[in-house]
Short mmCIF file of C-alpha atoms in Angstrom, two decimals:
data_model
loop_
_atom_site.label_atom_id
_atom_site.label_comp_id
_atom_site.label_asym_id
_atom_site.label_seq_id
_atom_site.Cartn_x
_atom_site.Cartn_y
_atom_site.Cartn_z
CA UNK A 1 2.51 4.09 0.49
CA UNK A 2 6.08 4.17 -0.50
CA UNK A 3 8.70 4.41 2.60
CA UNK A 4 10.88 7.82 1.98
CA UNK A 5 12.97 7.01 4.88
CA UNK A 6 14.22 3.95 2.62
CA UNK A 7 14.33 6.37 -0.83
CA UNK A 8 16.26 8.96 0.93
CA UNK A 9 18.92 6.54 2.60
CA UNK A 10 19.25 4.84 -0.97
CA UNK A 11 19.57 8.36 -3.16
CA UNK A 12 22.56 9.80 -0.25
CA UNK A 13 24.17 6.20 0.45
CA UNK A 14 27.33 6.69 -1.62
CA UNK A 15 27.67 2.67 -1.54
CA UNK A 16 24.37 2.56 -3.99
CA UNK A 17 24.98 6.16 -6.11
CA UNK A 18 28.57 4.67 -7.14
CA UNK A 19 27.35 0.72 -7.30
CA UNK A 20 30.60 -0.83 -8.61
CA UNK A 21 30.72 -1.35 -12.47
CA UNK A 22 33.59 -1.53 -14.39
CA UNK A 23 34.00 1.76 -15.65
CA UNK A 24 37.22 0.78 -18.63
CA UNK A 25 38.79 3.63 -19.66
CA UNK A 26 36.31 6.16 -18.99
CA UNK A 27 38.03 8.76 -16.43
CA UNK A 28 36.98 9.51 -12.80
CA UNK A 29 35.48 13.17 -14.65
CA UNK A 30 33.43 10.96 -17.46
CA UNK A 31 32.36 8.71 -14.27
CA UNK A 32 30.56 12.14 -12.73
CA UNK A 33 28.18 11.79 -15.47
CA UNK A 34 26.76 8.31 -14.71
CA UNK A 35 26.54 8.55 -10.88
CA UNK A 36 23.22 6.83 -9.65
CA UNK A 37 22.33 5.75 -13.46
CA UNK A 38 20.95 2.38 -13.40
CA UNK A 39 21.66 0.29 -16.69
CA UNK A 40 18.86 -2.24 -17.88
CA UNK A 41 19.98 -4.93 -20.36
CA UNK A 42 24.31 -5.12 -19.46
CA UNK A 43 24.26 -3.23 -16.05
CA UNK A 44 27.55 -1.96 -17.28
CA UNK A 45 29.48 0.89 -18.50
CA UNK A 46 28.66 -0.20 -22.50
CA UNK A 47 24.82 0.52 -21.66
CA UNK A 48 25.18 3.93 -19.67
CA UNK A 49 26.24 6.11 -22.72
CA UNK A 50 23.87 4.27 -24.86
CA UNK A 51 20.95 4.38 -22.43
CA UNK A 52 21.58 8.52 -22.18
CA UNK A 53 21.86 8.79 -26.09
CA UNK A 54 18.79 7.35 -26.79
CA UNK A 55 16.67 8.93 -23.94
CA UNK A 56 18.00 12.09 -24.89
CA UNK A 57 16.98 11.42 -28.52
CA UNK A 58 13.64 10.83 -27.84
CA UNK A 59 13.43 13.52 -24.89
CA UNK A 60 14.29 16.20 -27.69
CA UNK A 61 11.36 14.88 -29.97
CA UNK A 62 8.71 16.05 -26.91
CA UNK A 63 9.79 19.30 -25.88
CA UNK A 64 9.47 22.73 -28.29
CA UNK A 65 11.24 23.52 -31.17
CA UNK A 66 11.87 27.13 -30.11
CA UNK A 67 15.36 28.72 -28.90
CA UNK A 68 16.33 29.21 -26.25
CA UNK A 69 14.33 27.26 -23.62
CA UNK A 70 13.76 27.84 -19.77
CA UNK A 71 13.96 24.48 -18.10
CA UNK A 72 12.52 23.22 -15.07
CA UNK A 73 13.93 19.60 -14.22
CA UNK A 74 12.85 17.60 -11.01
CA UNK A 75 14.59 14.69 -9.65
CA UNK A 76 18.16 15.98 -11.47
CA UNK A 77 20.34 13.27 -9.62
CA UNK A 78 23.93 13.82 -10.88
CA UNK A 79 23.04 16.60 -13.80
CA UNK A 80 23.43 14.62 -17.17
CA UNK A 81 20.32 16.15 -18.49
CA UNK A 82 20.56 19.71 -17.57
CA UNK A 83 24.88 19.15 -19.23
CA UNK A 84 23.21 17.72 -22.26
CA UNK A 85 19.98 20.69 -22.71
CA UNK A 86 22.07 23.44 -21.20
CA UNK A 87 23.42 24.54 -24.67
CA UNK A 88 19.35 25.03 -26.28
CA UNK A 89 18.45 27.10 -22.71
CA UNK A 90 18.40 30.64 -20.99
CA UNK A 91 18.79 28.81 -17.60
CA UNK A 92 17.97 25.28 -16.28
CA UNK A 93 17.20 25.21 -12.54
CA UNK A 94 17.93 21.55 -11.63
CA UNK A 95 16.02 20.55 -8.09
CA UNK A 96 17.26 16.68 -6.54
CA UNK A 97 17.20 15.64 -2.50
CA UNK A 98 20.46 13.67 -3.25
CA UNK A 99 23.27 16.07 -1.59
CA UNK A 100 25.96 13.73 -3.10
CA UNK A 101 24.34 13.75 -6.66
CA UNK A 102 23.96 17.49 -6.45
CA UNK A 103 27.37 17.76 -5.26
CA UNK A 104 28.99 16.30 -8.34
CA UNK A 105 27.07 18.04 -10.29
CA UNK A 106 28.45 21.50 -9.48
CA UNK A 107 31.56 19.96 -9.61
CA UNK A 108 30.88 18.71 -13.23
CA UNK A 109 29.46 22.29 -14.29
CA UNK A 110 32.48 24.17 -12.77
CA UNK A 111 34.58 21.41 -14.45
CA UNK A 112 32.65 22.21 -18.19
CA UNK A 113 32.14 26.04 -17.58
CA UNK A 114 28.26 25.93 -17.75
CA UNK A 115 26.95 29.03 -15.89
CA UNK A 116 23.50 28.83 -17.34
CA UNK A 117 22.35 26.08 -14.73
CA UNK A 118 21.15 26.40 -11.17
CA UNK A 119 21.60 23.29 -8.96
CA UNK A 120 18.81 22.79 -5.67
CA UNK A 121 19.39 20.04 -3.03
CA UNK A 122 16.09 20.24 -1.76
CA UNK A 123 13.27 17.20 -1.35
CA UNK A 124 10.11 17.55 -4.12
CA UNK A 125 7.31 17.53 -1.48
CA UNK A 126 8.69 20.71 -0.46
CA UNK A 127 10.25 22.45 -3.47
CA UNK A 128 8.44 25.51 -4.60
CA UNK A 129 9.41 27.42 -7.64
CA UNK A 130 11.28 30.88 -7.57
CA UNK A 131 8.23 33.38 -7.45
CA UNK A 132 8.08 35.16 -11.09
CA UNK A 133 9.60 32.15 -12.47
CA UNK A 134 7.70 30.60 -15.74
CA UNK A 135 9.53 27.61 -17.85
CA UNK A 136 9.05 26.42 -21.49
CA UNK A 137 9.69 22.98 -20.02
CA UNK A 138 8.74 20.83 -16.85
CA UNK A 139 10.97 17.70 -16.68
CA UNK A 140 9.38 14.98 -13.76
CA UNK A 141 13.00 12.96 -14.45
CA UNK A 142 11.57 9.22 -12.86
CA UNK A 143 10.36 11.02 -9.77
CA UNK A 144 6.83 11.00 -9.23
CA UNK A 145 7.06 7.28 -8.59
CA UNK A 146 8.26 7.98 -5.11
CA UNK A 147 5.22 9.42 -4.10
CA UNK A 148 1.72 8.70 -3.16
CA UNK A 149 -1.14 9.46 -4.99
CA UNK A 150 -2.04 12.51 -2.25
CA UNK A 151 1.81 13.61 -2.42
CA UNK A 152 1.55 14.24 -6.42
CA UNK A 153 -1.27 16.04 -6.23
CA UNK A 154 0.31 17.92 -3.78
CA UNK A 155 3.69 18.22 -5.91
CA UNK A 156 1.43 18.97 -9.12
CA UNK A 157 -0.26 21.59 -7.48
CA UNK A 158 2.58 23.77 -6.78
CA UNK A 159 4.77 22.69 -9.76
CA UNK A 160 2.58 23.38 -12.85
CA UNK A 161 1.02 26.99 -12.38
CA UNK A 162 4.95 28.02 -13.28
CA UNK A 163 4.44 26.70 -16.67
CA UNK A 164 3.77 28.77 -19.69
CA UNK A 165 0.51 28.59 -21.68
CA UNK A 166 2.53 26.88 -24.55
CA UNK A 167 4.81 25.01 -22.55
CA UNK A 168 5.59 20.92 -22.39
CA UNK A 169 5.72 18.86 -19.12
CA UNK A 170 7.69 15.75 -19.72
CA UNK A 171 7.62 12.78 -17.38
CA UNK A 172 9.49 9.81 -17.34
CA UNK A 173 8.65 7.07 -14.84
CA UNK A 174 8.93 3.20 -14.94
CA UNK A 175 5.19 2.33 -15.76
CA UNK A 176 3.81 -1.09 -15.16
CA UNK A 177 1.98 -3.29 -17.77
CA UNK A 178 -0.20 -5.13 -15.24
CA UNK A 179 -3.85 -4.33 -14.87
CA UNK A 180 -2.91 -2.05 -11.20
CA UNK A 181 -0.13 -0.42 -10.37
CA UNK A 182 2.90 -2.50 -8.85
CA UNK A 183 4.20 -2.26 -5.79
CA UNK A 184 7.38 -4.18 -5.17
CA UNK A 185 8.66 -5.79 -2.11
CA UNK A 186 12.70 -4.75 -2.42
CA UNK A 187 14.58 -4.58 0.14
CA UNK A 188 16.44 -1.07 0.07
CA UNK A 189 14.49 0.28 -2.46
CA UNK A 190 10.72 1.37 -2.01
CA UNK A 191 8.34 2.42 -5.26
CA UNK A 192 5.21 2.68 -6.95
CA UNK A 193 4.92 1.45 -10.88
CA UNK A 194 1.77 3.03 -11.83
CA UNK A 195 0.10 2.02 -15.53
CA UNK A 196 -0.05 4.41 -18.48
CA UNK A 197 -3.68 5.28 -17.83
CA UNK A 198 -3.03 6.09 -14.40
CA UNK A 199 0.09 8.35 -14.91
CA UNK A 200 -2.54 10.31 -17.90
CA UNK A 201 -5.54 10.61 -15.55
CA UNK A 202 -2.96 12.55 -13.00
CA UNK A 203 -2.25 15.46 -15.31
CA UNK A 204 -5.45 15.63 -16.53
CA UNK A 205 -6.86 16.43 -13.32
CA UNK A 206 -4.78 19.52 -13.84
CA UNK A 207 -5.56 20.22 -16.83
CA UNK A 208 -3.35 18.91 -19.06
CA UNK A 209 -3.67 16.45 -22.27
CA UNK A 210 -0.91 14.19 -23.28
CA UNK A 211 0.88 14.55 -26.57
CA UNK A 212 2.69 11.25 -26.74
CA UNK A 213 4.33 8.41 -25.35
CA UNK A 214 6.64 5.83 -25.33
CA UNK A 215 9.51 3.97 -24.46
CA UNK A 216 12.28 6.05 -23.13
CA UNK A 217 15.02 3.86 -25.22
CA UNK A 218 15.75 0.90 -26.20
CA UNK A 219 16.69 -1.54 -23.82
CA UNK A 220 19.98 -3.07 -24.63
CA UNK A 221 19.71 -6.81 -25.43
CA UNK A 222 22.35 -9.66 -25.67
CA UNK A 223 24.45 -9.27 -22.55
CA UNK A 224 26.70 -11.42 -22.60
CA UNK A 225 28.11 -10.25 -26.72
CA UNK A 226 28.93 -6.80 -24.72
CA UNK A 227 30.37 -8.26 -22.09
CA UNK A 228 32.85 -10.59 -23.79
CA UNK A 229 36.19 -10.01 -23.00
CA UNK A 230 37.99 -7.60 -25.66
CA UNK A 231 34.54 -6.32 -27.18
CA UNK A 232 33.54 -4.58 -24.07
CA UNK A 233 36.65 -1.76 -23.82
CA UNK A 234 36.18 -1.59 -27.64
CA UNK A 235 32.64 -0.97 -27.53
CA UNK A 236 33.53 1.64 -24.92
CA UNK A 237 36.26 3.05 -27.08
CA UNK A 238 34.10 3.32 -29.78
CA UNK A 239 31.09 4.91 -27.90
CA UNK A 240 33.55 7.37 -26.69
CA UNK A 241 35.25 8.09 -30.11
CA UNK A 242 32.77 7.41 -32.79
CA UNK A 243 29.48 7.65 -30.36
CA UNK A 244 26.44 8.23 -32.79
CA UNK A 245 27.38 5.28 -35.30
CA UNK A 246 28.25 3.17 -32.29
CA UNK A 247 24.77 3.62 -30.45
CA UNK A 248 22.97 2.95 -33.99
CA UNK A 249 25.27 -0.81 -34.77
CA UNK A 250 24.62 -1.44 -31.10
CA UNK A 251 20.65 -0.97 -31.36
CA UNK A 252 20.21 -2.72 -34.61
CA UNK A 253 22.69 -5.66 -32.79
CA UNK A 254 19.91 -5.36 -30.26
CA UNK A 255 16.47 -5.35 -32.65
CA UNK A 256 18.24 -8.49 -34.40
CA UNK A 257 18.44 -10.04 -31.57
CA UNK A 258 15.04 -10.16 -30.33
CA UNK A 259 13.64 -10.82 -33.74
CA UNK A 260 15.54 -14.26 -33.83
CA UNK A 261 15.11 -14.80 -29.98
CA UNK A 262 11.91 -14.34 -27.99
CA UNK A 263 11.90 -12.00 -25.88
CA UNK A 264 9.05 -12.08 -22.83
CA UNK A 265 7.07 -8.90 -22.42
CA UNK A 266 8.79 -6.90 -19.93
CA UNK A 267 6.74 -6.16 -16.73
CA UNK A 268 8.23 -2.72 -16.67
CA UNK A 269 9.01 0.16 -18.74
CA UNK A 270 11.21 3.53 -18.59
CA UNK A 271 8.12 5.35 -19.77
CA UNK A 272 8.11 8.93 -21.57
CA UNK A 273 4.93 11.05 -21.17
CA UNK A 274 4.29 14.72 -22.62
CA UNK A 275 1.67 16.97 -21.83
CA UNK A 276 0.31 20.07 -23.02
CA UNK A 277 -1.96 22.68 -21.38
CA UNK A 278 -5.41 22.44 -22.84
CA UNK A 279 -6.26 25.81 -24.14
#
């Protein structure tokens, strides 16, 4: 049973939403968008912007080709998904429990002009969508994990009559590829890694079959290249100048390396899941 006295301390503790990284040149306004985003292979700057070009990316693939969309999201944080989709929507309503996250989020859409998104502080367990209110999209942004078994079922209950026959419920979670779900024993920081088959059997119970899967991007490899004094603020240049041929060198960099170096299977994944409504 995961502690939510320990998830909401860590998710409103400013000391773990801005964990120190060297941010290079990036300003405090391009910092907004990474608050709380946890970085995999460098734990740097370098990875952030790749790690949100590459989910996005694949995010895009799962959700309809129609526009506009209406767009549910659920565990927002800071807002860099609802920034990135809010040019293909009508209206995102964006719900997180983090006050600080949600509070730099406004500030980032007041600071960009986007009046097509609505932000909610407001915990999942008790979040119920606006009455009348149907989206094209349901985005679980790596927050189910947080909750018990009982607590999702409660969350799905609620949630998913608001989507439209034709709609697309994405999740993203950090799956396990042990046998059982995972349960780790962090201090600070409580959660539940579920497997694949687990995470499918939950939406099926409502109703829903999934449409794909997969990894939500490509984890960064060869730290230390990155990090290496010089390369790293030109990397980050280059990300923020020349971004889409930078995250493509950087990923093939990456692929190369774990083609000439083993790599062990990782434990856990970033996981993305889509289901449809089965008609």
């Amino acid at each position: 049973m995961p502690d939510h006295k320990i998830t909401n301390q860590f998710y409103n503790d400013m000391e773990h939403i801005l964990s120190p990284r060297e941010y290079g040149v990036y300003s405090p306004e391009d910092r907004i968008k990474y608050v709380g985003m946890r970085a995999v292979g460098t734990g740097d700057v370098v990875e952030l912007p790749y790690r949100h070009y590459w989910e996005l990316k694949n995010f895009l693939r799962l959700i309809p080709q129609k526009r506009p969309l209406s767009i549910l999201e659920l565990g927002c944080g800071a807002g860099r998904y609802a920034v990135s989709l809010s040019p293909l929507a009508t209206h995102i309503t964006a719900v997180d429990m983090s006050k600080p996250q949600i509070d730099y989020a406004k500030q980032d859409l007041q600071r960009r002009g986007i009046n097509n998104v609505t932000y909610c502080c407001e915990n999942l367990l008790d979040y119920i969508p606006p009455e009348g209110e149907s989206y094209d999209v349901i985005y679980f942004s790596g927050v189910l994990q947080y909750f018990s078994g009982e607590e999702i079922e409660n969350v799905l209950s609620r949630i998913l009559p608001s989507l439209k026959p034709d709609g697309v419920v994405v999740e993203r979670d950090t799956i396990t590829y042990n046998p059982e779900q995972y349960i780790p024993d962090w201090e600070g920081y409580t959660s539940i890694y579920r497997t694949s088959n687990q995470i499918m059997d939950m939406f099926a119970h409502h109703g829903l079959y999934g449409t794909a899967q997969g990894p939500a991007y490509p984890y960064l490899r060869f730290a230390r290249l990155w990090r290496t004094t010089g390369i790293h603020r030109a990397v980050i240049l280059a990300e923020k100048y020349f971004p889409t041929p930078t995250f493509h060198l950087m990923r093939a960099i990456s692929s190369l390396w774990s083609v000439f170096y083993s790599i062990p299977d990782p434990k856990l994944m970033h996981t993305f899941f889509s289901f449809k409504k089965q008609l």
